[in-house]
PDB file of C-alpha atoms in Angstrom:
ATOM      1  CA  UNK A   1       1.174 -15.150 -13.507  1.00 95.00           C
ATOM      2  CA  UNK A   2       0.909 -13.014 -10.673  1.00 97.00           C
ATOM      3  CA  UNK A   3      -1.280 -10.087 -10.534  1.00 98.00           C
ATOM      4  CA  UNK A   4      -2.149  -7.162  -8.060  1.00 98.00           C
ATOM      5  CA  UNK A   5      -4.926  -4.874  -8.844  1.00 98.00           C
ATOM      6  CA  UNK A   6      -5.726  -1.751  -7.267  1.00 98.00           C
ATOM      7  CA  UNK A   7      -8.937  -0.024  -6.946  1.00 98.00           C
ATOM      8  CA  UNK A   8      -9.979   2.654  -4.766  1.00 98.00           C
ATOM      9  CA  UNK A   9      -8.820   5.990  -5.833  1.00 98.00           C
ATOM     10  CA  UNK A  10     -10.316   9.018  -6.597  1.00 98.00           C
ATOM     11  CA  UNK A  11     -10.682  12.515  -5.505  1.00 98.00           C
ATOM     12  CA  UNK A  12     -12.004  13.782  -2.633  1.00 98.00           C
ATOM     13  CA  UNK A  13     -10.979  17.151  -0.127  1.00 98.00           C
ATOM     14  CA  UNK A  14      -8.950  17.174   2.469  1.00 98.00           C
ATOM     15  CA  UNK A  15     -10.236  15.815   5.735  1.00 98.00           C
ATOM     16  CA  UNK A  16     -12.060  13.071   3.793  1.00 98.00           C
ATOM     17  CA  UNK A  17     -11.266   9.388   3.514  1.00 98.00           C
ATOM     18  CA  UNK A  18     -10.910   6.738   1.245  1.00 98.00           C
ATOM     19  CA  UNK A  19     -10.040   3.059   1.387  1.00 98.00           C
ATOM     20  CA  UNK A  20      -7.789   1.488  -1.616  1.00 98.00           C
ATOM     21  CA  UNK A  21      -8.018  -2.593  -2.345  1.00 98.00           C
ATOM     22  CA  UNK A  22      -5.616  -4.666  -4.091  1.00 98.00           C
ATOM     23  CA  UNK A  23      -6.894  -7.959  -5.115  1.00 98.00           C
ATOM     24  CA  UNK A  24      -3.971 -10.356  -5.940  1.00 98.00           C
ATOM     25  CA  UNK A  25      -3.991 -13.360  -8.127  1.00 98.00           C
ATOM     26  CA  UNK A  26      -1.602 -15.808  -9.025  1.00 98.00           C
ATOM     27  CA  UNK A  27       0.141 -16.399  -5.500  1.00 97.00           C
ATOM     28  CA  UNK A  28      -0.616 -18.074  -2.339  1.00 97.00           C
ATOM     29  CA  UNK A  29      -1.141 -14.249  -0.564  1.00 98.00           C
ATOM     30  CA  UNK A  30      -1.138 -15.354   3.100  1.00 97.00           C
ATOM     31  CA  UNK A  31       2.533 -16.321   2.748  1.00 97.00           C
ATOM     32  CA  UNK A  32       3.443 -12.929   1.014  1.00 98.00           C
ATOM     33  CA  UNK A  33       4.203  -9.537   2.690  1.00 98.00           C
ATOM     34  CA  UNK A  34       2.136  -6.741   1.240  1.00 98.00           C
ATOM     35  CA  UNK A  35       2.826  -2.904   1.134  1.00 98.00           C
ATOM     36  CA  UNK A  36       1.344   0.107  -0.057  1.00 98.00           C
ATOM     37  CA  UNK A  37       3.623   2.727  -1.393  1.00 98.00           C
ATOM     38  CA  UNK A  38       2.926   6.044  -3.016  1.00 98.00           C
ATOM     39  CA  UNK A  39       4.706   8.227  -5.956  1.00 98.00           C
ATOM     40  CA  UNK A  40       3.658  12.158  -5.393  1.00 97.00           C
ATOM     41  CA  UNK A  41       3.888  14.085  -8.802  1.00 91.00           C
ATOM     42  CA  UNK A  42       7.717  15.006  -9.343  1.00 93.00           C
ATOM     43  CA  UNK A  43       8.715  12.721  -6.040  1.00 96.00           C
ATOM     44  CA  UNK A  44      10.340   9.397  -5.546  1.00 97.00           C
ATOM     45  CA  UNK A  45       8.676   6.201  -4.715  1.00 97.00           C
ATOM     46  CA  UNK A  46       7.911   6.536  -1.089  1.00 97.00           C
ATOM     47  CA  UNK A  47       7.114   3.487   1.745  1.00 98.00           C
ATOM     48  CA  UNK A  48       3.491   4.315   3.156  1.00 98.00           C
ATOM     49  CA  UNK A  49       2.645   1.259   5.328  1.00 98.00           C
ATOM     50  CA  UNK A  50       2.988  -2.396   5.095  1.00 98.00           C
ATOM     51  CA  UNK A  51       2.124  -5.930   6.397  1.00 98.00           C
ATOM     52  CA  UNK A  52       3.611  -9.350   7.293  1.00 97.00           C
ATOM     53  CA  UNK A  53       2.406 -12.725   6.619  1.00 96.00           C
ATOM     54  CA  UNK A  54       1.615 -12.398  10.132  1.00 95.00           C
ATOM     55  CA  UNK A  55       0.246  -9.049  10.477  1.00 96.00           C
ATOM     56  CA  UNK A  56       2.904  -7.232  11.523  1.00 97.00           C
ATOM     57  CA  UNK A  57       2.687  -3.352  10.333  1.00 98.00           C
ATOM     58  CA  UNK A  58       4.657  -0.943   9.482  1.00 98.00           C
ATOM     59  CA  UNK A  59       3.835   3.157   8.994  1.00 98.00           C
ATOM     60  CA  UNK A  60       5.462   5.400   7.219  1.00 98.00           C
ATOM     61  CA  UNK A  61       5.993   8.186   9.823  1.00 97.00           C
ATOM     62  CA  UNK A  62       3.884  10.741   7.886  1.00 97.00           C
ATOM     63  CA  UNK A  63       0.485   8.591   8.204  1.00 98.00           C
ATOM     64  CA  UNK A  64       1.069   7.180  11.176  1.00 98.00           C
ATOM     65  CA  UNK A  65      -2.370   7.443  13.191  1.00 98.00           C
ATOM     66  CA  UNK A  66      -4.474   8.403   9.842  1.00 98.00           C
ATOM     67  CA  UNK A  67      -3.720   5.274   7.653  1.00 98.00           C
ATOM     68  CA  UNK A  68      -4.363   1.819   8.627  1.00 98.00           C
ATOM     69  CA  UNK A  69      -3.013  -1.409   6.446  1.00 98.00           C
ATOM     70  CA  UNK A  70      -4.822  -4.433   6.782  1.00 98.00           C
ATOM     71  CA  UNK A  71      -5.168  -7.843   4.714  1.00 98.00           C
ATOM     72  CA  UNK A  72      -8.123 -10.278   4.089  1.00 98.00           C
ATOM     73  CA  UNK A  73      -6.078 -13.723   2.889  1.00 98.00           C
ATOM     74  CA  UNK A  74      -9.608 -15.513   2.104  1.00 98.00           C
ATOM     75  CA  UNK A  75      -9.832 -12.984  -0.008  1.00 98.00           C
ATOM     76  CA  UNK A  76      -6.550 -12.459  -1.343  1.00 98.00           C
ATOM     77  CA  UNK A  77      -7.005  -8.466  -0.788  1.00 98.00           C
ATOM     78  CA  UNK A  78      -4.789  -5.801   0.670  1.00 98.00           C
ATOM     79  CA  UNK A  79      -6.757  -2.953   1.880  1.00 98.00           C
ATOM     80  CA  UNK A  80      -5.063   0.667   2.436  1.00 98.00           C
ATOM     81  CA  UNK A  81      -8.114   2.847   5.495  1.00 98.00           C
ATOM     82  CA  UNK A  82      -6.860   6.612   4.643  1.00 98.00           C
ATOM     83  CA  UNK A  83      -8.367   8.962   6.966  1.00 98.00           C
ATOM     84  CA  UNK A  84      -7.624  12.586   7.768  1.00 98.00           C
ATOM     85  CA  UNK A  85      -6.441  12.946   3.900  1.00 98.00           C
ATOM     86  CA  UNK A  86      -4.228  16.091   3.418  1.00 98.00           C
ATOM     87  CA  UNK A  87      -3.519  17.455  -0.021  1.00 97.00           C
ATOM     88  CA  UNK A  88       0.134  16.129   0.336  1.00 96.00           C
ATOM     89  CA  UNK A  89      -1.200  12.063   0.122  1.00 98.00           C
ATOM     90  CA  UNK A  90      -2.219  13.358  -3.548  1.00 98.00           C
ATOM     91  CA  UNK A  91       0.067  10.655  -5.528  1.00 98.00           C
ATOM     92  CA  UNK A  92      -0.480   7.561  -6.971  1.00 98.00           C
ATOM     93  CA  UNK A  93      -0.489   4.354  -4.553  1.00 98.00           C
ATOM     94  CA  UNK A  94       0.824   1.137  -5.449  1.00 98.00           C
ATOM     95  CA  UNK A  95       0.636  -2.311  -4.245  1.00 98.00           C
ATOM     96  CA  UNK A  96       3.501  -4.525  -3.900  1.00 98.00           C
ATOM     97  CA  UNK A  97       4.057  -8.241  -2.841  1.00 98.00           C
ATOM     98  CA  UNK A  98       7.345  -9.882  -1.743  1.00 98.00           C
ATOM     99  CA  UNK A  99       7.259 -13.746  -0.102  1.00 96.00           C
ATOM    100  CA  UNK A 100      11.008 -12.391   1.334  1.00 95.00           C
ATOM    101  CA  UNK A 101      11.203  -8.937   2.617  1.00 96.00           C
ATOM    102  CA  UNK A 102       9.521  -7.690   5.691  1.00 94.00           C
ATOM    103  CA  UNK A 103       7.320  -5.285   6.110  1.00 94.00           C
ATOM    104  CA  UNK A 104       9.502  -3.173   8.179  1.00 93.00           C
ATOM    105  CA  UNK A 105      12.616  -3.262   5.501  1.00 95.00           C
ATOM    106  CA  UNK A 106       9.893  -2.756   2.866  1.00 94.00           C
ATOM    107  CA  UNK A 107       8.963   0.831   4.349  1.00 95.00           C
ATOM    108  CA  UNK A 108      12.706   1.635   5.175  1.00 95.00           C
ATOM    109  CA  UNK A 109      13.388   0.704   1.427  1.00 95.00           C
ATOM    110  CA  UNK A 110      10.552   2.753  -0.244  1.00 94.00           C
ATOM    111  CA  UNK A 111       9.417  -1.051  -1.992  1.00 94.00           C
ATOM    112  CA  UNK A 112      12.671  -1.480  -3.792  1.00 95.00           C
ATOM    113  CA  UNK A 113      13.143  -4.867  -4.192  1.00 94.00           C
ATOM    114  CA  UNK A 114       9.652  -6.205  -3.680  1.00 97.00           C
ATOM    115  CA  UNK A 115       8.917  -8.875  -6.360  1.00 97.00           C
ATOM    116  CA  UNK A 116       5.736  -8.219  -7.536  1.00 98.00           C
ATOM    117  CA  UNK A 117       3.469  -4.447  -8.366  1.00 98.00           C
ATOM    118  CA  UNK A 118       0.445  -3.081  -9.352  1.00 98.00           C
ATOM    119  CA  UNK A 119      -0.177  -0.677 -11.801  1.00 98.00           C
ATOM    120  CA  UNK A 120      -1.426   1.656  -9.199  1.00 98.00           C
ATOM    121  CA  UNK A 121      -4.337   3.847  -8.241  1.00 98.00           C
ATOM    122  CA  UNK A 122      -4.853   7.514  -8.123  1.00 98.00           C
ATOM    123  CA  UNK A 123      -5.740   9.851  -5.254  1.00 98.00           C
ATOM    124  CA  UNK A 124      -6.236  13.390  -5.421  1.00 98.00           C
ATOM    125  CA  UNK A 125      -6.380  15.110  -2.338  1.00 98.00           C
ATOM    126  CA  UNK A 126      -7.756  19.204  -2.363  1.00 97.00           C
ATOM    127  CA  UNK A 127      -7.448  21.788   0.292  1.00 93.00           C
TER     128      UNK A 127
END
């Protein structure tokens, strides 16, 4: 079955950086479009940046020039570069897959619809 695993998260002050992974298994990744979203603490599910099959990528508006999306398909890994963190990134991040929806529609849609998710990774950003 398929499975996306994130790792990365943690805590760190704002200004720092971090870089989240998602290692997927049980689908031929290279033919999937992959997305990170994020869920703040008492917030919906919110689009943060995505990629096509063929590297396309989307930002969310609010980490545009700070985040950058990027995918390894020898690896099967989704990576999520966060620099310039700010204490309002603090949420948990996801990882979603979808062989269908772009990347693009992915962000407008805040993920809904995207087939497959990880159980997500935690980041803690303080001022």
């Amino acid at each position: 079955q398929v499975q996306l695993v994130e790792s990365g998260g943690g805590s760190v002050q704002a200004g720092g950086s971090l870089r989240l992974s998602c290692v997927a298994s049980g689908l031929t990744f290279s033919r999937y479009s992959m997305g990170w979203f994020r869920r703040a603490p008492g917030k919906e599910l919110e689009g943060v940046a995505a990629i096509d099959s063929d590297g396309s990528t989307t930002y969310a508006d609010s980490v545009k020039g700070r985040f950058t999306i990027s995918r390894d398909n020898d690896k099967s890994t989704l990576y999520l570069q966060m620099n310039t963190l700010k204490p309002e990134d603090t949420a948990m991040y996801y990882c979603a897959a979808d062989s269908w929806i772009t990347a693009a529609i992915a962000i407008e849609r805040h993920g809904n619809g995207m087939a497959y998710w990880g159980k997500g990774t935690l980041v803690t950003i303080s001022s």
